[in-house]
XYZ file of C-alpha atoms in Angstrom:
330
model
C 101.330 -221.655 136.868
C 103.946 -220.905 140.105
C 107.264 -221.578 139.621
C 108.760 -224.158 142.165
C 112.697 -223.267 141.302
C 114.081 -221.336 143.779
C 116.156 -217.998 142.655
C 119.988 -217.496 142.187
C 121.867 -214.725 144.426
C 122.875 -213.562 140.529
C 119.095 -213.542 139.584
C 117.919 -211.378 142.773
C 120.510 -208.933 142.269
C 119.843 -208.920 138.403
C 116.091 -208.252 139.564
C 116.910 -205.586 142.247
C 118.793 -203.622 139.468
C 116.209 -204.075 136.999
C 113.465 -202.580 139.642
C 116.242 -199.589 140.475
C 116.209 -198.856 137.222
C 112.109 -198.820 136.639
C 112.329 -196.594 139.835
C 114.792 -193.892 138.739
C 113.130 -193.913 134.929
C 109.139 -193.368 136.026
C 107.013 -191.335 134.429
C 105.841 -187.519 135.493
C 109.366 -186.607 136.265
C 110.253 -189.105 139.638
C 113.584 -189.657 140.524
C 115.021 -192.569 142.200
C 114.686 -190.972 145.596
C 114.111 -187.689 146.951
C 116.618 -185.611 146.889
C 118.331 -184.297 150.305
C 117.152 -181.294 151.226
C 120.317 -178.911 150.522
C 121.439 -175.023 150.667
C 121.482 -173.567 146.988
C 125.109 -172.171 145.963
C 126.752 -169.651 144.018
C 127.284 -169.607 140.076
C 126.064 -168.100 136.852
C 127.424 -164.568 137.968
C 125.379 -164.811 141.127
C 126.982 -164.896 144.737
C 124.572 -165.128 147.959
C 125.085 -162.824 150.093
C 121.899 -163.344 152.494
C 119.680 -165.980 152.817
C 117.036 -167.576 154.299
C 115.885 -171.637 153.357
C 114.098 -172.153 156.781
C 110.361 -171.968 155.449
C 109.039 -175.592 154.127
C 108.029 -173.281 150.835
C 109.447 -170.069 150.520
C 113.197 -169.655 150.081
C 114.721 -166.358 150.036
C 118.171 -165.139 148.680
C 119.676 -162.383 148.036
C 122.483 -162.035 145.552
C 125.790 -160.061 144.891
C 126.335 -159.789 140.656
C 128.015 -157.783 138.294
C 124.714 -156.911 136.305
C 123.422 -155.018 139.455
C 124.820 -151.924 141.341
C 123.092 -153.291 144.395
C 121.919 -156.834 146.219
C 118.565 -158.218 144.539
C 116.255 -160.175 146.309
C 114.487 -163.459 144.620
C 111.752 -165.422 146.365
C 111.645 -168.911 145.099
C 108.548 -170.685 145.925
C 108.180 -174.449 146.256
C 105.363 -176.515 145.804
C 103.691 -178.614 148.443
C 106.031 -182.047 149.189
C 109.096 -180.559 147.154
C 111.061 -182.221 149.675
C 110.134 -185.383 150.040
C 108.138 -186.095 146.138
C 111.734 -186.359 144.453
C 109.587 -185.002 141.332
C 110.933 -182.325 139.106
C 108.616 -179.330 138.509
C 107.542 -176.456 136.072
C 108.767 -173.046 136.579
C 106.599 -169.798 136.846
C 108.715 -166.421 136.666
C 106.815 -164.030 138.409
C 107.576 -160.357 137.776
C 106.610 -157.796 140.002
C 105.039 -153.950 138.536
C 106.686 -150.759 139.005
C 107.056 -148.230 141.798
C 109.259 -147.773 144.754
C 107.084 -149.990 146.657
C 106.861 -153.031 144.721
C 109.731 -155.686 144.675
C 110.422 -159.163 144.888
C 108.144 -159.424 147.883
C 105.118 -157.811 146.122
C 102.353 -161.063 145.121
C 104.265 -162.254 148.741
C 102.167 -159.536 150.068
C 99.216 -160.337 147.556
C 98.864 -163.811 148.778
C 101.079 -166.277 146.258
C 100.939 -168.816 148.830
C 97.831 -169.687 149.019
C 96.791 -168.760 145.648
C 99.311 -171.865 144.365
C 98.528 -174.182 147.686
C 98.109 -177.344 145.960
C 99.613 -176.762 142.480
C 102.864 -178.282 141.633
C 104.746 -175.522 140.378
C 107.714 -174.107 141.405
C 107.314 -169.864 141.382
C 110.532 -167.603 141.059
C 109.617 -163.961 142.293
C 113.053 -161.802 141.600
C 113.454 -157.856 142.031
C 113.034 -155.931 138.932
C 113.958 -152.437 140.128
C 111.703 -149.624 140.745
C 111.625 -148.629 137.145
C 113.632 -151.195 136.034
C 111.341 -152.238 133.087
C 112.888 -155.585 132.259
C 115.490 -154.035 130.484
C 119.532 -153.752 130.376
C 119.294 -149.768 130.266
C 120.730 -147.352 127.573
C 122.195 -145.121 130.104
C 122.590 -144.895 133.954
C 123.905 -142.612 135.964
C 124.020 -145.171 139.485
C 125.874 -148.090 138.034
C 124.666 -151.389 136.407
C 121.281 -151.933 136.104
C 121.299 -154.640 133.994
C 117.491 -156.503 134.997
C 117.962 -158.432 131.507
C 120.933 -159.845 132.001
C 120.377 -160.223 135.776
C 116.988 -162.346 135.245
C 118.103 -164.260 131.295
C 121.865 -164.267 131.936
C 122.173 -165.670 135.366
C 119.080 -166.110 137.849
C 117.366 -168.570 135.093
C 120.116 -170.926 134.881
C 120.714 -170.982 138.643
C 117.249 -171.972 139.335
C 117.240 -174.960 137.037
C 120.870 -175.424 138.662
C 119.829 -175.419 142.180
C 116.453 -176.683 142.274
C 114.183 -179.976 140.788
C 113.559 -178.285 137.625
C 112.317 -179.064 133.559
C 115.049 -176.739 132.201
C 113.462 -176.779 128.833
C 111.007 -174.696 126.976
C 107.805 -176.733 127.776
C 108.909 -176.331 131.400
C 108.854 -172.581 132.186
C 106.097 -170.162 131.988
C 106.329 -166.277 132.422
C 103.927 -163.642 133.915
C 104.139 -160.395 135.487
C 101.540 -157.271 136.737
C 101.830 -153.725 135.061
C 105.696 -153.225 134.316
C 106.135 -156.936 135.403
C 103.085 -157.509 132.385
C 105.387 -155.939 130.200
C 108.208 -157.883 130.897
C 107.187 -161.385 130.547
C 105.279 -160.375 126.989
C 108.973 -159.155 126.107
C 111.393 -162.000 127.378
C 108.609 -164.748 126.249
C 108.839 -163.236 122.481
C 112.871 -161.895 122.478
C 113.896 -165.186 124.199
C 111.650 -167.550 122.481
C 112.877 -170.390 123.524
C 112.706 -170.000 126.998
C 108.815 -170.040 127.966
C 105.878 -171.928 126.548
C 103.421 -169.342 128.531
C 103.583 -165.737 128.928
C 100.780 -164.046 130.948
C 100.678 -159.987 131.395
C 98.034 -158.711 133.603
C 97.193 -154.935 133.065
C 100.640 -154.831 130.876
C 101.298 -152.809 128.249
C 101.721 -154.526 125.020
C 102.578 -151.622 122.575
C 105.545 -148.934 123.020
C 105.115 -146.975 119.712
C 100.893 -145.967 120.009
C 100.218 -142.974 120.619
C 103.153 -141.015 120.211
C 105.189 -143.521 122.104
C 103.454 -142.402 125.222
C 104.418 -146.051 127.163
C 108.207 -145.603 125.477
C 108.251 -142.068 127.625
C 106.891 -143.140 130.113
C 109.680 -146.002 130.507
C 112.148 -143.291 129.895
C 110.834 -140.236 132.710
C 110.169 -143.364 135.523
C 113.323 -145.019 134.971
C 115.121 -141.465 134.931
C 113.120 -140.724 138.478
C 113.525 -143.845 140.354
C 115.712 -145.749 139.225
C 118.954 -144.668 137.097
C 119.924 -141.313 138.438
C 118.662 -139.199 135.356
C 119.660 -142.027 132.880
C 116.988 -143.971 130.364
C 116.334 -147.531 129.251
C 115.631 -146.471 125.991
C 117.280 -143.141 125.781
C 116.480 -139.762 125.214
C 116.007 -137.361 123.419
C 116.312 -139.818 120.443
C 115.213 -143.626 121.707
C 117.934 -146.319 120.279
C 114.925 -147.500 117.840
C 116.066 -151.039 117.301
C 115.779 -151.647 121.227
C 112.522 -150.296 121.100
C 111.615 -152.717 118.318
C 112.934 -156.048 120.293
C 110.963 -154.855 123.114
C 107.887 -154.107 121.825
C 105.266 -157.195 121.695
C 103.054 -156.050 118.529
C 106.605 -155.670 116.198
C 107.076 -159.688 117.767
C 103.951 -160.766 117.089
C 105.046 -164.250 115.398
C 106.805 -164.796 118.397
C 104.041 -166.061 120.095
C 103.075 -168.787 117.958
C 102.871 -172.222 119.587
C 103.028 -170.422 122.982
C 99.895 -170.278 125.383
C 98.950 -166.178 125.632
C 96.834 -164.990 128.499
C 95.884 -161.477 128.751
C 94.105 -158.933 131.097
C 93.087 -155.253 131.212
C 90.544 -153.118 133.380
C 88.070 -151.107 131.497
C 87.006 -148.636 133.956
C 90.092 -147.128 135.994
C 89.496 -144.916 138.957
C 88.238 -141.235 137.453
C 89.317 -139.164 139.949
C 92.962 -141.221 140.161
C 95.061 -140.128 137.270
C 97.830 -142.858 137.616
C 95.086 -145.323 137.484
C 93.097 -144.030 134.938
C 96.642 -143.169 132.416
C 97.656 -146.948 133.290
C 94.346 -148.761 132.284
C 93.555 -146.723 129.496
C 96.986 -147.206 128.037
C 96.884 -150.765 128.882
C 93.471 -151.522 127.252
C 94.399 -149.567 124.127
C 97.898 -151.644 123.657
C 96.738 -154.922 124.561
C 93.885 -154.263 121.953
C 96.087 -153.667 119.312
C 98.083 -156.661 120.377
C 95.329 -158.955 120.315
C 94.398 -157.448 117.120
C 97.657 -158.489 115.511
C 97.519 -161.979 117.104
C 94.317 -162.290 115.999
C 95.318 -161.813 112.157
C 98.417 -163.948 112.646
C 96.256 -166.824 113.681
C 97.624 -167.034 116.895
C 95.645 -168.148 119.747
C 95.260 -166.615 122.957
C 92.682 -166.093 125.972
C 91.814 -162.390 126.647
C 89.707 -160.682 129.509
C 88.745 -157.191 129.223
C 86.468 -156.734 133.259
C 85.659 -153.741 135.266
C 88.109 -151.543 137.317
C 91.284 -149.986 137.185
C 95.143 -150.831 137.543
C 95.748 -153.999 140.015
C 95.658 -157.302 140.211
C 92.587 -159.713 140.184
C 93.031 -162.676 142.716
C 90.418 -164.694 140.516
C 91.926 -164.402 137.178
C 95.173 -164.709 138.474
C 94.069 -168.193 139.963
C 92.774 -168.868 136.522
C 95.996 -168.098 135.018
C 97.316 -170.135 137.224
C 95.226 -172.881 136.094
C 95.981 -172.377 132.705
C 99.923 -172.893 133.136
C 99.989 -175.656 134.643
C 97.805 -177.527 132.035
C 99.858 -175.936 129.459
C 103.501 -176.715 130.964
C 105.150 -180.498 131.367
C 103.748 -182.411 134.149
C 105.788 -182.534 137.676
């Protein structure tokens, strides 16, 4: 049956606030409008000191802070339509391996952009230093070098400050290649809270096997490249507790309720010793680790395929996958 009345000003407005309201309050995360495309400031310890926000997707900064002795570079990128969806969006931190050639351009380089075309996630790529190993050091001999604090501390908060964000724990997801593998297994367990999905692909996942061999090795690289002769866990005796909060198998119910992807190479290069002392190292850790979550009842998807130390385009597209089931919907 119509209605033949005609409507009040007081009943149109009443209506045009009600349908404002339905707006701003829809479901999967839209806003009222989009937001304005604006420049990302300074706060949380962090002060830009170079930038560049021309790119429809990538955004790059560069940031003065007390926690580093130098400027380190984050790439932040968006997904398709940021700018005009007015959606808020899940957050992958993406940490780089080590070596003096790999920063916070590295999966840049590997092809991040297309490997996320289409996926609506936001992906935070910062520098982790050479040797940096996730870690606020024991010693250093160069000034602060304080990746822990740097990436926890400060950069985390400023993302979810400056950018359409679900700053909760079903709305962040961490993963990371070699030393990067490492570093998201140890943030998603020592800051629990934080990240509903860690990923490490050809990480290590155990520091005390073996003699401690991955613990040493933490210590001579970051001594080499990265804090003048210092250590992150120091030497000759490690600070053992550190060692413990780092180390995934000692956190193993730390992963509970948390989606756990996992990769290693099973043949590394023969002839290539830094391959082959990687992978096998890898394997054997992330082994043990499954092992542990295994007995703990924890779930978690594993792939053990052939080849060495790098990182595989298809499961990494997988992973991928697998996030953005697992985190809140944009």
């Amino acid at each position: 049956m119509l209605s033949t009345a005609r409507p009040s000003r007081r009943g149109v407005m009443k209506a045009a606030a009600g349908l404002t309201a339905i707006t701003a309050l829809g479901t999967g995360g839209v806003l009222a409008s989009a937001s304005a495309a604006h420049a990302a400031g300074d706060g949380f310890g962090l002060r830009i000191v170079d930038r560049n926000e021309s790119d429809a997707r990538m955004r790059y900064y560069r940031f003065a802070t007390s926690a580093i002795g130098w400027n380190p570079g984050v790439n932040v990128l968006l997904p398709d339509g940021y700018h005009t969806s007015g959606r808020r969006y899940p957050v992958l931190y993406l940490f780089h391996g080590g070596g003096t050639g790999q920063d916070f351009i590295s999966f840049d380089r590997m092809g991040i952009r297309a490997w996320t075309s289409g996926k609506p996630l936001i992906v935070v790529m910062p520098d982790g230093g050479a040797a940096g190993w996730y870690s606020n050091p024991v010693h250093s001999n160069v000034g602060a070098r304080n990746w822990e604090t740097f990436h926890i501390a400060q950069l985390l908060p400023w993302v979810d400050a400056n950018f359409r964000t679900y700053a909760e724990y079903n709305g962040r997801a961490v993963s990371g290649f070699s030393m990067g593998g490492f570093g998201a297994l140890k943030y998603a367990a020592k800051y629990y809270g934080h990240f509903a999905s860690v990923s490490s692909h050809s990480g290590p996942a155990s520091l005390r096997r073996d003699a401690g061999l991955v613990t040493h090795w933490a210590n001579l690289s970051s001594a080499a490249v990265e804090l003048g002769g210092g250590t992150v866990y120091g030497a000759p005796l490690w600070d053992e507790a550190r060692v413990s909060a780092d180390n995934p198998v000692q956190r193993v119910q730390s992963y509970r309720n948390k989606r756990v992807f996992l990769v290693a190479g099973t043949s590394p290069d023969p002839v290539n010793w830094f391959d082959t002392v990687n992978e096998t190292q890898v394997l054997a850790g992330q082994r043990e680790f499954r092992g542990r979550l295994g007995s703990a009842g924890i779930p978690h998807e594993w792939h053990e395929v052939p080849g060495g130390h790098f990182v595989r385009p298809d499961l990494f597209r997988r992973d991928l996958d697998g996030i953005v089931a697992r985190l809140r919907k944009a």
